[in-house]
mmCIF file of C-alpha atoms and ligand atoms in Angstrom:
data_model
loop_
_atom_site.group_PDB
_atom_site.id
_atom_site.type_symbol
_atom_site.label_atom_id
_atom_site.label_comp_id
_atom_site.label_asym_id
_atom_site.label_seq_id
_atom_site.Cartn_x
_atom_site.Cartn_y
_atom_site.Cartn_z
ATOM 1 C CA MET A 18 -0.135 -0.155 0.092
ATOM 2 C CA PRO A 19 1.052 3.141 -1.182
ATOM 3 C CA THR A 20 1.797 5.872 1.944
ATOM 4 C CA PRO A 21 0.667 9.347 0.444
ATOM 5 C CA VAL A 22 2.377 12.420 1.019
ATOM 6 C CA VAL A 23 3.224 15.574 -0.315
ATOM 7 C CA VAL A 24 7.029 17.144 -0.534
ATOM 8 C CA VAL A 25 7.455 20.519 -1.589
ATOM 9 C CA HIS A 26 10.390 22.796 -2.038
ATOM 10 C CA GLY A 27 10.746 26.849 -1.872
ATOM 11 C CA GLY A 28 14.492 26.721 -3.703
ATOM 12 C CA VAL A 29 17.847 26.246 -2.812
ATOM 13 C CA ARG A 30 20.599 28.972 -2.374
ATOM 14 C CA VAL A 31 23.106 28.777 -5.175
ATOM 15 C CA SER A 32 25.443 31.289 -3.623
ATOM 16 C CA ALA A 33 26.038 31.746 0.419
ATOM 17 C CA PRO A 34 23.936 34.241 1.916
ATOM 18 C CA ARG A 35 26.216 37.326 3.314
ATOM 19 C CA ALA A 36 23.556 38.039 6.112
ATOM 20 C CA GLU A 37 21.867 35.176 7.799
ATOM 21 C CA ASP A 38 18.502 35.641 8.673
ATOM 22 C CA PRO A 39 17.016 32.623 10.669
ATOM 23 C CA GLU A 40 13.755 34.475 11.438
ATOM 24 C CA ALA A 41 12.882 35.178 8.347
ATOM 25 C CA ASP A 42 13.918 31.531 7.129
ATOM 26 C CA GLU A 43 11.220 29.689 9.962
ATOM 27 C CA GLU A 44 8.957 31.864 9.106
ATOM 28 C CA ALA A 45 9.410 30.818 5.505
ATOM 29 C CA VAL A 46 9.873 27.016 6.195
ATOM 30 C CA ASP A 47 6.496 27.081 8.637
ATOM 31 C CA ARG A 48 4.609 28.452 5.256
ATOM 32 C CA LEU A 49 5.811 25.403 3.459
ATOM 33 C CA ARG A 50 5.026 23.019 5.925
ATOM 34 C CA TRP A 51 1.492 24.583 6.011
ATOM 35 C CA ILE A 52 1.499 24.251 1.809
ATOM 36 C CA ALA A 53 2.334 20.769 2.269
ATOM 37 C CA GLN A 54 -0.008 19.881 4.551
ATOM 38 C CA SER A 55 -2.700 22.012 2.881
ATOM 39 C CA ALA A 56 -2.032 19.598 -0.678
ATOM 40 C CA TYR A 57 -2.009 16.434 1.633
ATOM 41 C CA ARG A 58 -5.485 17.714 2.862
ATOM 42 C CA ALA A 59 -6.483 17.907 -1.080
ATOM 43 C CA MET A 60 -5.547 14.354 -1.450
ATOM 44 C CA GLU A 61 -7.338 13.253 1.716
ATOM 45 C CA ALA A 62 -10.280 15.567 0.529
ATOM 46 C CA GLY A 63 -10.569 13.081 -2.639
ATOM 47 C CA GLY A 64 -7.872 14.849 -5.095
ATOM 48 C CA SER A 65 -5.084 13.390 -6.978
ATOM 49 C CA ALA A 66 -1.414 13.572 -6.972
ATOM 50 C CA LEU A 67 -1.338 16.089 -9.897
ATOM 51 C CA ASP A 68 -4.162 18.079 -8.045
ATOM 52 C CA ALA A 69 -1.920 18.462 -5.117
ATOM 53 C CA VAL A 70 1.431 19.718 -6.762
ATOM 54 C CA GLU A 71 -0.328 21.722 -8.832
ATOM 55 C CA LEU A 72 -2.122 22.958 -5.381
ATOM 56 C CA ALA A 73 0.953 23.077 -3.844
ATOM 57 C CA VAL A 74 2.822 25.246 -6.742
ATOM 58 C CA ARG A 75 0.150 27.877 -7.038
ATOM 59 C CA LEU A 76 0.470 28.649 -3.270
ATOM 60 C CA MET A 77 4.256 29.442 -3.646
ATOM 61 C CA GLU A 78 3.427 31.132 -6.611
ATOM 62 C CA ASP A 79 1.232 33.838 -4.734
ATOM 63 C CA ASP A 80 3.862 34.503 -2.103
ATOM 64 C CA PRO A 81 6.516 36.799 -2.875
ATOM 65 C CA ARG A 82 9.281 35.156 -0.559
ATOM 66 C CA PHE A 83 9.547 32.503 -3.329
ATOM 67 C CA ASN A 84 11.025 33.016 -6.798
ATOM 68 C CA ALA A 85 8.176 31.725 -9.017
ATOM 69 C CA GLY A 86 4.410 33.728 -9.862
ATOM 70 C CA TYR A 87 3.825 37.074 -8.093
ATOM 71 C CA GLY A 88 7.413 38.012 -6.699
ATOM 72 C CA SER A 89 9.686 36.356 -9.209
ATOM 73 C CA ALA A 90 13.000 37.421 -10.350
ATOM 74 C CA LEU A 91 13.207 40.101 -12.792
ATOM 75 C CA ASN A 92 15.131 39.569 -16.259
ATOM 76 C CA LEU A 93 17.832 42.446 -17.166
ATOM 77 C CA LEU A 94 15.317 44.700 -18.620
ATOM 78 C CA GLY A 95 13.317 44.338 -15.238
ATOM 79 C CA GLU A 96 10.318 42.094 -17.059
ATOM 80 C CA VAL A 97 9.307 38.491 -15.177
ATOM 81 C CA GLU A 98 9.294 35.536 -17.711
ATOM 82 C CA VAL A 99 8.288 32.395 -16.077
ATOM 83 C CA ASP A 100 8.780 28.729 -16.897
ATOM 84 C CA ALA A 101 7.204 25.811 -14.877
ATOM 85 C CA SER A 102 6.219 21.929 -15.808
ATOM 86 C CA ILE A 103 3.656 19.534 -14.615
ATOM 87 C CA MET A 104 4.296 15.822 -14.910
ATOM 88 C CA ASP A 105 1.228 13.029 -14.052
ATOM 89 C CA GLY A 106 3.512 9.755 -13.896
ATOM 90 C CA HIS A 107 0.456 7.446 -13.905
ATOM 91 C CA ARG A 108 -0.547 8.293 -17.158
ATOM 92 C CA MET A 109 2.818 9.351 -18.504
ATOM 93 C CA ARG A 110 1.711 13.097 -19.726
ATOM 94 C CA ALA A 111 3.112 16.253 -19.340
ATOM 95 C CA GLY A 112 2.977 19.922 -20.045
ATOM 96 C CA ALA A 113 5.091 22.885 -19.791
ATOM 97 C CA VAL A 114 5.264 26.926 -20.402
ATOM 98 C CA GLY A 115 8.637 28.655 -20.919
ATOM 99 C CA GLY A 116 9.126 32.603 -21.046
ATOM 100 C CA VAL A 117 5.880 33.688 -19.913
ATOM 101 C CA LYS A 118 4.777 36.932 -19.101
ATOM 102 C CA GLY A 119 1.925 38.212 -17.298
ATOM 103 C CA VAL A 120 0.933 34.739 -16.065
ATOM 104 C CA ARG A 121 0.441 34.614 -11.946
ATOM 105 C CA HIS A 122 0.047 30.537 -11.934
ATOM 106 C CA ALA A 123 1.871 29.135 -14.518
ATOM 107 C CA VAL A 124 1.787 25.726 -12.952
ATOM 108 C CA SER A 125 -1.630 25.520 -14.035
ATOM 109 C CA LEU A 126 -0.936 26.921 -17.388
ATOM 110 C CA ALA A 127 1.365 24.217 -17.936
ATOM 111 C CA ARG A 128 -1.551 21.602 -16.963
ATOM 112 C CA ALA A 129 -3.572 23.657 -19.243
ATOM 113 C CA VAL A 130 -1.008 22.561 -21.855
ATOM 114 C CA MET A 131 -0.810 18.939 -20.876
ATOM 115 C CA GLU A 132 -4.831 18.496 -20.625
ATOM 116 C CA ARG A 133 -6.161 21.125 -23.452
ATOM 117 C CA THR A 134 -3.618 20.563 -26.393
ATOM 118 C CA PRO A 135 -1.588 17.988 -28.218
ATOM 119 C CA HIS A 136 1.770 19.603 -27.218
ATOM 120 C CA ILE A 137 4.138 19.688 -24.185
ATOM 121 C CA LEU A 138 5.777 23.119 -24.261
ATOM 122 C CA LEU A 139 4.365 26.239 -25.253
ATOM 123 C CA VAL A 140 6.606 29.223 -24.943
ATOM 124 C CA GLY A 141 6.619 33.252 -25.122
ATOM 125 C CA GLU A 142 3.498 34.938 -26.537
ATOM 126 C CA GLY A 143 1.895 31.698 -27.984
ATOM 127 C CA ALA A 144 1.911 30.540 -24.788
ATOM 128 C CA ARG A 145 0.465 33.933 -23.330
ATOM 129 C CA GLU A 146 -1.820 34.023 -25.419
ATOM 130 C CA PHE A 147 -3.046 30.608 -24.792
ATOM 131 C CA ALA A 148 -3.298 31.921 -21.243
ATOM 132 C CA ARG A 149 -5.616 34.687 -21.948
ATOM 133 C CA LYS A 150 -7.813 32.466 -24.265
ATOM 134 C CA LEU A 151 -8.097 29.819 -21.427
ATOM 135 C CA GLY A 152 -8.980 33.205 -18.790
ATOM 136 C CA LEU A 153 -5.445 31.723 -16.767
ATOM 137 C CA GLY A 154 -3.934 35.084 -16.585
ATOM 138 C CA GLY A 155 -1.797 36.893 -19.426
ATOM 139 C CA ASP A 156 -2.091 39.901 -17.912
ATOM 140 C CA ASP A 157 -1.336 39.218 -14.310
ATOM 141 C CA ASP A 158 1.325 41.869 -12.734
ATOM 142 C CA LEU A 159 4.280 39.435 -11.012
ATOM 143 C CA ILE A 160 6.735 42.947 -10.146
ATOM 144 C CA HIS A 161 7.799 42.820 -6.156
ATOM 145 C CA GLU A 162 9.173 45.992 -4.988
ATOM 146 C CA LYS A 163 12.157 43.997 -3.391
ATOM 147 C CA ARG A 164 12.907 42.494 -6.728
ATOM 148 C CA ALA A 165 12.887 45.769 -8.306
ATOM 149 C CA GLU A 166 14.808 47.694 -5.683
ATOM 150 C CA TYR A 167 17.593 44.718 -6.149
ATOM 151 C CA ARG A 168 17.765 45.385 -10.132
ATOM 152 C CA ARG A 169 18.068 49.037 -9.642
ATOM 153 C CA ARG A 170 21.282 48.274 -7.155
ATOM 154 C CA VAL A 171 22.864 45.621 -9.508
ATOM 155 C CA LEU A 172 22.553 47.886 -12.752
ATOM 156 C CA GLU A 173 23.799 50.941 -10.305
ATOM 157 C CA ALA A 174 26.713 49.258 -9.113
ATOM 158 C CA LEU A 175 27.809 48.200 -13.006
ATOM 159 C CA ARG A 176 27.197 51.555 -13.854
ATOM 160 C CA SER A 177 28.955 53.336 -11.035
ATOM 161 C CA GLY A 178 31.978 50.918 -12.072
ATOM 162 C CA GLY A 179 31.989 49.172 -8.389
ATOM 163 C CA GLY A 180 33.940 46.614 -9.895
ATOM 164 C CA PRO A 181 33.330 42.945 -9.196
ATOM 165 C CA LYS A 182 33.623 43.056 -5.243
ATOM 166 C CA ARG A 183 30.557 45.757 -5.409
ATOM 167 C CA LEU A 184 28.890 43.306 -7.313
ATOM 168 C CA ARG A 185 29.691 40.309 -5.846
ATOM 169 C CA SER A 186 28.474 41.815 -2.844
ATOM 170 C CA LEU A 187 25.485 42.235 -3.788
ATOM 171 C CA LEU A 188 24.880 38.689 -5.319
ATOM 172 C CA ASP A 189 25.637 37.833 -1.632
ATOM 173 C CA LEU A 190 22.403 39.721 -0.628
ATOM 174 C CA MET A 191 20.586 38.300 -3.324
ATOM 175 C CA PRO A 192 18.597 35.820 -0.895
ATOM 176 C CA MET A 193 17.242 38.805 1.208
ATOM 177 C CA TYR A 194 15.466 39.963 -1.887
ATOM 178 C CA GLY A 195 13.672 36.341 -1.666
ATOM 179 C CA VAL A 196 14.157 32.966 -0.083
ATOM 180 C CA ALA A 197 15.861 31.263 -3.187
ATOM 181 C CA ASP A 198 15.509 29.955 -6.112
ATOM 182 C CA THR A 199 12.238 28.136 -8.049
ATOM 183 C CA VAL A 200 9.537 25.958 -6.210
ATOM 184 C CA GLY A 201 8.325 22.673 -6.866
ATOM 185 C CA ALA A 202 6.234 19.492 -5.148
ATOM 186 C CA VAL A 203 5.891 16.333 -6.035
ATOM 187 C CA ALA A 204 3.405 13.678 -4.738
ATOM 188 C CA VAL A 205 1.829 9.917 -4.369
ATOM 189 C CA ASP A 206 -1.560 9.879 -3.583
ATOM 190 C CA SER A 207 -3.272 7.106 -1.710
ATOM 191 C CA GLU A 208 -4.031 5.020 -5.623
ATOM 192 C CA GLY A 209 0.223 4.940 -5.866
ATOM 193 C CA ARG A 210 -0.095 7.912 -8.534
ATOM 194 C CA LEU A 211 2.654 9.928 -8.719
ATOM 195 C CA ALA A 212 3.118 14.013 -10.132
ATOM 196 C CA ALA A 213 5.386 16.193 -10.224
ATOM 197 C CA ALA A 214 5.500 20.222 -10.393
ATOM 198 C CA THR A 215 8.160 22.951 -10.991
ATOM 199 C CA SER A 216 7.761 26.820 -11.014
ATOM 200 C CA THR A 217 9.770 30.125 -11.218
ATOM 201 C CA GLY A 218 10.901 33.261 -12.146
ATOM 202 C CA GLY A 219 14.216 32.056 -13.394
ATOM 203 C CA LEU A 220 17.607 33.721 -12.911
ATOM 204 C CA THR A 221 17.923 36.813 -11.710
ATOM 205 C CA LEU A 222 19.241 39.396 -14.133
ATOM 206 C CA LYS A 223 18.730 36.672 -16.956
ATOM 207 C CA LEU A 224 18.901 37.333 -20.337
ATOM 208 C CA PRO A 225 15.143 37.875 -21.583
ATOM 209 C CA GLY A 226 14.366 35.027 -23.650
ATOM 210 C CA ARG A 227 15.954 32.417 -21.100
ATOM 211 C CA VAL A 228 14.234 29.098 -20.889
ATOM 212 C CA GLY A 229 15.978 26.915 -17.498
ATOM 213 C CA ASP A 230 15.186 23.463 -16.459
ATOM 214 C CA SER A 231 11.670 24.335 -14.545
ATOM 215 C CA ALA A 232 10.076 24.492 -18.698
ATOM 216 C CA ILE A 233 12.045 21.249 -19.558
ATOM 217 C CA ILE A 234 10.465 17.788 -18.842
ATOM 218 C CA GLY A 235 12.952 15.677 -17.699
ATOM 219 C CA ALA A 236 15.529 18.559 -16.232
ATOM 220 C CA GLY A 237 13.621 20.075 -13.840
ATOM 221 C CA THR A 238 10.531 17.784 -13.685
ATOM 222 C CA TYR A 239 9.886 14.412 -14.081
ATOM 223 C CA ALA A 240 7.567 11.436 -12.803
ATOM 224 C CA SER A 241 6.826 7.935 -14.006
ATOM 225 C CA ARG A 242 4.775 4.590 -12.468
ATOM 226 C CA THR A 243 7.994 4.366 -10.095
ATOM 227 C CA ALA A 244 9.325 8.056 -8.425
ATOM 228 C CA ALA A 245 8.766 11.673 -9.035
ATOM 229 C CA CYS A 246 11.350 15.063 -8.416
ATOM 230 C CA SER A 247 11.292 17.756 -8.799
ATOM 231 C CA GLY A 248 14.745 20.485 -8.866
ATOM 232 C CA THR A 249 16.394 23.977 -8.024
ATOM 233 C CA GLY A 250 19.124 25.771 -8.967
ATOM 234 C CA ILE A 251 21.217 26.767 -12.023
ATOM 235 C CA GLY A 252 18.905 25.420 -14.769
ATOM 236 C CA GLU A 253 21.642 25.094 -17.035
ATOM 237 C CA ALA A 254 23.398 22.123 -14.938
ATOM 238 C CA ALA A 255 20.109 20.189 -14.847
ATOM 239 C CA MET A 256 19.454 20.675 -18.526
ATOM 240 C CA LEU A 257 22.718 19.449 -19.288
ATOM 241 C CA VAL A 258 22.661 16.113 -17.538
ATOM 242 C CA LEU A 259 18.284 15.819 -17.580
ATOM 243 C CA GLY A 260 18.787 15.788 -13.772
ATOM 244 C CA ALA A 261 14.811 15.430 -12.558
ATOM 245 C CA TYR A 262 14.363 11.953 -15.416
ATOM 246 C CA ARG A 263 17.748 10.881 -14.149
ATOM 247 C CA VAL A 264 16.793 10.674 -9.978
ATOM 248 C CA VAL A 265 13.773 8.994 -11.401
ATOM 249 C CA LYS A 266 15.193 6.569 -13.503
ATOM 250 C CA TRP A 267 18.089 5.719 -10.668
ATOM 251 C CA ILE A 268 15.261 5.257 -8.505
ATOM 252 C CA GLY A 269 13.669 2.908 -10.982
ATOM 253 C CA ASP A 270 17.110 0.786 -10.549
ATOM 254 C CA GLY A 271 16.688 0.552 -7.103
ATOM 255 C CA LYS A 272 18.597 3.166 -5.210
ATOM 256 C CA SER A 273 16.405 4.993 -2.791
ATOM 257 C CA PRO A 274 15.260 8.451 -3.364
ATOM 258 C CA GLN A 275 18.150 9.956 -1.089
ATOM 259 C CA GLU A 276 20.550 7.911 -2.728
ATOM 260 C CA ALA A 277 19.356 8.720 -6.025
ATOM 261 C CA ALA A 278 18.583 12.555 -5.616
ATOM 262 C CA GLU A 279 22.152 12.775 -3.706
ATOM 263 C CA GLU A 280 23.985 11.013 -6.516
ATOM 264 C CA VAL A 281 22.447 12.884 -9.532
ATOM 265 C CA LEU A 282 23.676 16.113 -7.583
ATOM 266 C CA VAL A 283 27.382 14.745 -7.147
ATOM 267 C CA GLU A 284 27.472 13.987 -10.763
ATOM 268 C CA ILE A 285 25.911 17.377 -11.548
ATOM 269 C CA HIS A 286 28.612 18.674 -9.618
ATOM 270 C CA ARG A 287 31.270 16.999 -10.801
ATOM 271 C CA THR A 288 30.092 18.125 -14.548
ATOM 272 C CA THR A 289 28.843 21.305 -14.231
ATOM 273 C CA GLY A 290 30.342 22.727 -10.605
ATOM 274 C CA TYR A 291 27.040 24.000 -10.239
ATOM 275 C CA ALA A 292 24.747 23.493 -6.951
ATOM 276 C CA PHE A 293 21.595 22.194 -7.191
ATOM 277 C CA GLY A 294 18.376 20.635 -4.863
ATOM 278 C CA PHE A 295 16.293 17.936 -5.536
ATOM 279 C CA ILE A 296 13.385 16.660 -3.849
ATOM 280 C CA SER A 297 11.948 12.943 -4.604
ATOM 281 C CA VAL A 298 9.425 10.596 -3.758
ATOM 282 C CA ARG A 299 8.659 6.726 -4.495
ATOM 283 C CA ALA A 300 5.659 4.868 -4.941
ATOM 284 C CA ASP A 301 5.034 3.530 -1.498
ATOM 285 C CA GLY A 302 5.888 7.252 -0.153
ATOM 286 C CA GLU A 303 9.678 7.084 0.770
ATOM 287 C CA ILE A 304 10.979 10.761 0.246
ATOM 288 C CA GLY A 305 14.616 12.100 -0.880
ATOM 289 C CA VAL A 306 15.694 15.788 0.013
ATOM 290 C CA ALA A 307 19.064 16.783 -0.851
ATOM 291 C CA GLN A 308 20.919 19.655 -2.031
ATOM 292 C CA THR A 309 24.564 21.171 -3.176
ATOM 293 C CA GLY A 310 24.190 24.778 -2.365
ATOM 294 C CA TYR A 311 23.685 26.611 0.806
ATOM 295 C CA GLY A 312 20.411 25.747 2.083
ATOM 296 C CA LEU A 313 17.253 23.779 0.350
ATOM 297 C CA PHE A 314 14.043 25.105 1.960
ATOM 298 C CA TRP A 315 11.861 22.010 2.213
ATOM 299 C CA ALA A 316 8.507 20.530 4.087
ATOM 300 C CA ALA A 317 6.608 17.712 3.658
ATOM 301 C CA GLY A 318 3.331 16.294 5.137
ATOM 302 C CA GLY A 319 1.248 13.339 5.204
ATOM 303 C CA ASP A 320 -1.235 11.396 7.858
ATOM 304 C CA GLY A 321 -0.808 13.110 10.800
ATOM 305 C CA TRP A 322 2.489 14.245 10.270
ATOM 306 C CA VAL A 323 4.396 17.311 8.886
ATOM 307 C CA GLU A 324 8.050 18.162 8.493
ATOM 308 C CA GLY A 325 10.927 20.409 6.974
ATOM 309 C CA GLY A 326 13.504 22.591 7.031
ATOM 310 C CA VAL A 327 16.539 24.387 5.499
ATOM 311 C CA LYS A 328 18.403 20.997 4.521
ATOM 312 C CA LYS A 329 22.433 22.430 4.603
ATOM 313 C CA GLU A 330 23.819 19.081 4.821
ATOM 314 C CA ARG A 331 25.372 17.754 1.535
ATOM 315 C CA PRO A 332 26.312 14.452 -0.072
ATOM 316 C CA LYS A 333 29.012 12.871 1.038
ATOM 317 C CA GLY A 334 31.308 12.285 -1.682
ATOM 318 C CA LEU A 335 31.048 15.819 -3.075
ATOM 319 C CA LEU A 336 34.378 17.065 -4.228
ATOM 320 C CA THR A 337 34.281 20.813 -3.681
HETATM 321 N N1 LIG B 426 16.269 26.310 -11.871
HETATM 322 C C1 LIG B 426 15.367 27.795 -12.403
HETATM 323 C C2 LIG B 426 16.114 28.015 -13.660
HETATM 324 O O1 LIG B 426 17.649 28.286 -13.881
HETATM 325 O O2 LIG B 426 15.423 29.098 -13.919
#
């Protein structure tokens, strides 16, 4: 019998924060615990794993602490362009959107791509127009003042010739302008159906048009009848190694969700040097939470229990 569970992440920190704010971190984790519980309750009330991951990600897209939906990271031009994907492992189907403007709940748009089109990935203006047609946004205001202020400060530093040292100190401050990178969720329901979803504003000050792993099935999101996985970090790294697919595949090959996530992270670090994080769940309800950065915000909820934290330990065997 599967043990139903929902696991969520509010992103990994890919650089060391200059100033720690444990109170803010604890508040973010509390919120993630509440989100994991809410999504679990949605399954108890008859929803599927797919409904649970969509709900969990929507709740994080509403919270400007997280880099998704409202309060997403800004690109170089000061715009928000979001990426998201969702996968139904039971029915082996998926949907995704990339580089979309004006859509607060990109995860729901990704689900609409999966359920209402013959395609998997819609990008840019086409995706935005699709959102407008379905009443799923297209003109939502996603810019939070903190993100705008951060972009202003970075551009000022660049213009004033403050040099790499000044810029570096601003990059270190980045976590104060949002918890970390990207949000995601994985779940297994009482029928053993698995699902995964991921949503993000992408990398801060990315080039306009850049699309990351969160829009790419197999890179940032994957689910099968065996396991589900969602990732967070520098998307280019997960795209190079198809990180989420590999975690799911290795769980299918017999590794535990924790071992599979850690081993793929070590592989990503060895091949690209980038920090990354994964959450994973197997069909029996066993979960994995792993990261190679400076803290992965996560929570998990099941029948009568909820846990979570900022995972800072890195896998053994990581060469730093
Ligand atoms: N992992 C999010 C991104 O790179 O866009």
